[in-house]
PDB file of C-alpha atoms in Angstrom:
ATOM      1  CA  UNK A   1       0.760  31.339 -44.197  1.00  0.00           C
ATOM      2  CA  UNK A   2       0.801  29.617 -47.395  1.00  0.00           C
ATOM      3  CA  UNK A   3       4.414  28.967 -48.647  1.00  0.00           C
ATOM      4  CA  UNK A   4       6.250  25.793 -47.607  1.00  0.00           C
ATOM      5  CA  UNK A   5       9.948  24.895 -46.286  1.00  0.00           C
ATOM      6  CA  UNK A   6      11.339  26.113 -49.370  1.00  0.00           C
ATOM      7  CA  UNK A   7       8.453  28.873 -50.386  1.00  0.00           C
ATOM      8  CA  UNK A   8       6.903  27.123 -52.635  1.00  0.00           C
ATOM      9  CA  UNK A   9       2.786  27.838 -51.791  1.00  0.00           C
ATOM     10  CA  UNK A  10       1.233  24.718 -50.742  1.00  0.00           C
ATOM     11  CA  UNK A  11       0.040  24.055 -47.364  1.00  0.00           C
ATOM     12  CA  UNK A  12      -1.916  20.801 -46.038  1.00  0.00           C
ATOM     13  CA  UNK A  13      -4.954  21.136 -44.018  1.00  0.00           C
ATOM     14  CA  UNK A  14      -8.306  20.024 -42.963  1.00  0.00           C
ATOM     15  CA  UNK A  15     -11.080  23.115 -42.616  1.00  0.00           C
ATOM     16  CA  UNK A  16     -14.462  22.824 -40.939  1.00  0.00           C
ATOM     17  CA  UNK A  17     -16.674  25.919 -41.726  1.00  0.00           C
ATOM     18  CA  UNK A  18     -19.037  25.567 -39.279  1.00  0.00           C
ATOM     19  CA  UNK A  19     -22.009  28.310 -38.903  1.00  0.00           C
ATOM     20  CA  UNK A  20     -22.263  30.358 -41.256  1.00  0.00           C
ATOM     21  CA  UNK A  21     -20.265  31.143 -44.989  1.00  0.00           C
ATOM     22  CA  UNK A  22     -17.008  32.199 -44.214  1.00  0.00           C
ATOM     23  CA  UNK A  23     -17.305  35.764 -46.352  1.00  0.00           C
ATOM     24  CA  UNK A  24     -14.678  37.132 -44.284  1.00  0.00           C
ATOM     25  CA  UNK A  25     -12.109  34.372 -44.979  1.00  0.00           C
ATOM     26  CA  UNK A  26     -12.537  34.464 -48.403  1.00  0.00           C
ATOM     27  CA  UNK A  27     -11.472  38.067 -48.277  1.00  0.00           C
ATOM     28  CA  UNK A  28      -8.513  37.304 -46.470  1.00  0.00           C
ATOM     29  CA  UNK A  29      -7.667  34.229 -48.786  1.00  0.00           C
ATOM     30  CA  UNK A  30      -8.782  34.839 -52.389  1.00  0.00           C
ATOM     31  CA  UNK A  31      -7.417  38.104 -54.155  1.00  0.00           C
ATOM     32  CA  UNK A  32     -10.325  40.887 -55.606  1.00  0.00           C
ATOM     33  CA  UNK A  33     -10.280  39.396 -59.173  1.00  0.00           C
ATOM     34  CA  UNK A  34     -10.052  36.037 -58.045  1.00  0.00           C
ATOM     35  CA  UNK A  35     -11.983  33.109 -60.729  1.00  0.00           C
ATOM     36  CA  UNK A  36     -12.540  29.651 -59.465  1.00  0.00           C
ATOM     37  CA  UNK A  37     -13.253  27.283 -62.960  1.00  0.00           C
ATOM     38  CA  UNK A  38     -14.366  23.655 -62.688  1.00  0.00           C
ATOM     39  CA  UNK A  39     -13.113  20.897 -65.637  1.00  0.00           C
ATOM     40  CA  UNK A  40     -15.057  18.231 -63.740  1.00  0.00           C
ATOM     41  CA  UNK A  41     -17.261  16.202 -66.215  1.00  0.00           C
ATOM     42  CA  UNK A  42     -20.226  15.047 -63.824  1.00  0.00           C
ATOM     43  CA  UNK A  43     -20.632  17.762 -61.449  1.00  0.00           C
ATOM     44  CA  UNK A  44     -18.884  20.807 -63.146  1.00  0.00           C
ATOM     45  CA  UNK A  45     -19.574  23.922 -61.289  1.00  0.00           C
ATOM     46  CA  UNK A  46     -20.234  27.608 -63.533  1.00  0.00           C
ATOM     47  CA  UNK A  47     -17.051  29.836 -63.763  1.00  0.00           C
ATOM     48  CA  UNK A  48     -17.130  31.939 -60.729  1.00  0.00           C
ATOM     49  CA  UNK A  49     -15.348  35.454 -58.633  1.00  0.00           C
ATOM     50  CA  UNK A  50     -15.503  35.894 -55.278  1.00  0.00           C
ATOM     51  CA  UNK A  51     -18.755  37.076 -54.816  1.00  0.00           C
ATOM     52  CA  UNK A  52     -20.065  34.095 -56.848  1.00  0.00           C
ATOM     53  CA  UNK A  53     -17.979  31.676 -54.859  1.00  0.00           C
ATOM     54  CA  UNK A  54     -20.016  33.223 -51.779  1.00  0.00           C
ATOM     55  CA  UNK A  55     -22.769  32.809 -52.950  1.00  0.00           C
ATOM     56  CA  UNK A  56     -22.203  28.810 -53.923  1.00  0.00           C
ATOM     57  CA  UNK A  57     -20.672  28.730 -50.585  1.00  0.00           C
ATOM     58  CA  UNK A  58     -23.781  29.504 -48.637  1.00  0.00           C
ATOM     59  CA  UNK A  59     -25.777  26.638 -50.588  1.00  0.00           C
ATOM     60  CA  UNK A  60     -23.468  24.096 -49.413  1.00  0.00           C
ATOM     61  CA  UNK A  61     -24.457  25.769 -45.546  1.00  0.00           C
ATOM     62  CA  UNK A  62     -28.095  24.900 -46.435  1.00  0.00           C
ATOM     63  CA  UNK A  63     -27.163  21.260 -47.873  1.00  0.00           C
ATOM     64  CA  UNK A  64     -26.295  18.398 -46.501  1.00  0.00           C
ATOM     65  CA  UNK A  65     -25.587  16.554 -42.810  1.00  0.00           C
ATOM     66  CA  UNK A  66     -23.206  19.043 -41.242  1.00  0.00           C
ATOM     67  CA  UNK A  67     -21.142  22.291 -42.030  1.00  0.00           C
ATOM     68  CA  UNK A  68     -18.606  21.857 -45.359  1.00  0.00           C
ATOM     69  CA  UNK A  69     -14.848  19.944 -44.827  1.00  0.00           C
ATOM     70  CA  UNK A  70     -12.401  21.161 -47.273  1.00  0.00           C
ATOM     71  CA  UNK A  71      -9.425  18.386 -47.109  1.00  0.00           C
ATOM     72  CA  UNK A  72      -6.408  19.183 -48.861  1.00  0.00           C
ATOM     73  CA  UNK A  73      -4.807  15.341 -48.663  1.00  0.00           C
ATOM     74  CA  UNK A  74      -1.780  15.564 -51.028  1.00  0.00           C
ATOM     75  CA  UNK A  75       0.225  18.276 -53.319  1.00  0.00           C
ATOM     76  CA  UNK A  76       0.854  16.521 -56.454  1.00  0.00           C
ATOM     77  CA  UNK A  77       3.010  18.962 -58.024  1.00  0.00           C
ATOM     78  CA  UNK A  78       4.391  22.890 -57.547  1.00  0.00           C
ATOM     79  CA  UNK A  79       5.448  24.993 -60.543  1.00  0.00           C
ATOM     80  CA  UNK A  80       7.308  27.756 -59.636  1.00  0.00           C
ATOM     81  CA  UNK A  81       6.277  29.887 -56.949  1.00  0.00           C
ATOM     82  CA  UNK A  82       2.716  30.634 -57.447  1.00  0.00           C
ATOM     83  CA  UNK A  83       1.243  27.557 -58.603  1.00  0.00           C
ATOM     84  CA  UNK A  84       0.276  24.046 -56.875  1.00  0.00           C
ATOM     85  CA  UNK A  85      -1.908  20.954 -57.862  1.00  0.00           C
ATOM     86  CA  UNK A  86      -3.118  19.070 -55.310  1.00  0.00           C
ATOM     87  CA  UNK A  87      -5.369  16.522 -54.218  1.00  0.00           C
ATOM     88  CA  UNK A  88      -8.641  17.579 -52.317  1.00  0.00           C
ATOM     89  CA  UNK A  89     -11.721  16.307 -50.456  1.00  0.00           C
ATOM     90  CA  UNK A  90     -14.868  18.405 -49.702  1.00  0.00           C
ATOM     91  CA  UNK A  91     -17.691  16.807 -47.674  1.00  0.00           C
ATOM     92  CA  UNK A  92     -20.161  17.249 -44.758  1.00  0.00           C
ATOM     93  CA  UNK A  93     -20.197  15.671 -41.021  1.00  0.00           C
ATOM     94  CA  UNK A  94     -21.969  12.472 -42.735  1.00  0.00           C
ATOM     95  CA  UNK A  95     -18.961  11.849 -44.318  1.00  0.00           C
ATOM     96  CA  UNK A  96     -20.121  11.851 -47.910  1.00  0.00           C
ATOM     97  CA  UNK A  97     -18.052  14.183 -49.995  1.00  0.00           C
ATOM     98  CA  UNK A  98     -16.449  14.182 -53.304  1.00  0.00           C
ATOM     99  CA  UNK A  99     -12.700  13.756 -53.775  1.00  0.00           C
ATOM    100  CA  UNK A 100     -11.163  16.043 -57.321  1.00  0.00           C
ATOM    101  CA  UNK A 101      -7.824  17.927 -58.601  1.00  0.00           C
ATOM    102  CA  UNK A 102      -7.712  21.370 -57.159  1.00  0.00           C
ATOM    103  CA  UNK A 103      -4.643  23.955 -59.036  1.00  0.00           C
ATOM    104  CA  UNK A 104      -4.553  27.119 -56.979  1.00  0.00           C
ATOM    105  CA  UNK A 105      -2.885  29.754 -58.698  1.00  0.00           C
ATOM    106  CA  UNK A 106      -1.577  32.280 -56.049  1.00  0.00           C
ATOM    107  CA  UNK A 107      -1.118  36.006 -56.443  1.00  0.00           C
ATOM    108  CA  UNK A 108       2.084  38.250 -57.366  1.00  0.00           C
ATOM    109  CA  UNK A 109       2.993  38.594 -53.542  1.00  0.00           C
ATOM    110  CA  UNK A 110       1.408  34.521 -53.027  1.00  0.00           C
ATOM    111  CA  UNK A 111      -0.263  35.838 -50.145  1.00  0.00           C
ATOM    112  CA  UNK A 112      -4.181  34.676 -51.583  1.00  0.00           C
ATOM    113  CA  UNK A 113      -5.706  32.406 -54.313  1.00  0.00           C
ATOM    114  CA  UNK A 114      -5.768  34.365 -57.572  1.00  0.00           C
ATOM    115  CA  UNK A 115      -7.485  31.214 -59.155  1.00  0.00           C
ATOM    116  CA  UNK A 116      -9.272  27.668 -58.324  1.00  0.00           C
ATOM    117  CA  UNK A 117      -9.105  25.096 -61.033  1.00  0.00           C
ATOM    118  CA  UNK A 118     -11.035  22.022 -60.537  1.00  0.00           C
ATOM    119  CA  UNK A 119     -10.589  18.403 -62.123  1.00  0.00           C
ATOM    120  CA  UNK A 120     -12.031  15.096 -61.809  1.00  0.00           C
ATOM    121  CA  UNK A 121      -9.767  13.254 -59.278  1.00  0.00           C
ATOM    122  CA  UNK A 122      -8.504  10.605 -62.012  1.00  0.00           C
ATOM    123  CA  UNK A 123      -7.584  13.149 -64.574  1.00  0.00           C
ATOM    124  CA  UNK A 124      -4.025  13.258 -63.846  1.00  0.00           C
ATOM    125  CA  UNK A 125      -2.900  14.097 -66.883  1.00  0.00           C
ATOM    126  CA  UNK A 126      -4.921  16.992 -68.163  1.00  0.00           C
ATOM    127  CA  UNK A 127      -4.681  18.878 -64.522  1.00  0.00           C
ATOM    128  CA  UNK A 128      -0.800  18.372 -64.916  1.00  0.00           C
ATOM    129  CA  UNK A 129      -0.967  19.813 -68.100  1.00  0.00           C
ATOM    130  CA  UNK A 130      -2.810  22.759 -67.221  1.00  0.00           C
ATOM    131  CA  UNK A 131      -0.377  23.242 -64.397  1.00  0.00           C
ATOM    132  CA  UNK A 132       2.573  23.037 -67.082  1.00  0.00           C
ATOM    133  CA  UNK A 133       0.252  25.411 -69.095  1.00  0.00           C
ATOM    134  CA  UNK A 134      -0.352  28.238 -66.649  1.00  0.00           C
ATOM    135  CA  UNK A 135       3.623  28.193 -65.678  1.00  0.00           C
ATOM    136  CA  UNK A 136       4.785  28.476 -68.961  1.00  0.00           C
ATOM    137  CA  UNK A 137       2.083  31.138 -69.661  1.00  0.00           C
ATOM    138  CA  UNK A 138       3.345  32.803 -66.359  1.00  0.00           C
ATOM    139  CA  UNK A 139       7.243  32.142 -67.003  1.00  0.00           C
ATOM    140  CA  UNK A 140       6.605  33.879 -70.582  1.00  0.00           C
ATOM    141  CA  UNK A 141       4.815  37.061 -68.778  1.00  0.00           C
ATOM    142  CA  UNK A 142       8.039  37.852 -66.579  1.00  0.00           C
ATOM    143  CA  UNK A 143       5.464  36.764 -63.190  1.00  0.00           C
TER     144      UNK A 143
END
């Protein structure tokens, strides 16, 4: 589901989440001790699991014109086999939204996200470094 021609995990794909938060998907697509962490400097989001991510998840259902987008337009760079950078659009049926730098850090198997990593969408530099980061870390641990 998410590994590519040559298994690296990136996929490309527009989601509309339309009724209701999708609980059950992010079972299916984000591991049990998964941590989504936002670097953005206007509109940073708290550090959150799962359950948190839920949570945030069902504001966005009470927000806005229309039910969430998630728009994954481009993958910028892969590091091995668990780990991709990417760039990403989130908005609502009025097409406002906000474009950033997504890493998603997939687990042992890279069957779910083990961890979301948000930028702003013109820092480049410190999301590839943080990619470089995380695969050395994960080169060093034998994963």
């Amino acid at each position: 589901m998410w590994k590519g021609s040559r298994g690296t995990p990136h996929r490309t794909y527009t989601a509309r989440l339309n009724t209701e938060p999708p609980v059950e998907l992010f079972a299916e697509i984000m591991s049990e001790d998964f941590v989504r962490s936002d670097h953005r400097t206007l509109i940073a989001l708290p550090t959150a699991n799962r359950e948190q991510f839920a949570e945030q998840a069902s504001i966005w259902f009470q927000m806005g014109d229309g039910s969430p987008i998630f728009e994954f337009r481009e993958a910028l760079g892969v590091a091995g086999e668990r780990l991709v950078l990417c760039a990403v659009w989130i908005g609502y049926g009025s097409g406002e939204g906000v474009d950033m730098l997504q890493i998603i850090v997939f687990d042992e198997p890279v069957e779910r996200m083990e961890q979301l990593i948000s930028f702003d969408i013109d820092d480049v530099d410190a999301a590839l470094a943080e990619l470089n980061r995380l695969h050395v870390a994960m080169q060093g641990a034998g994963a």
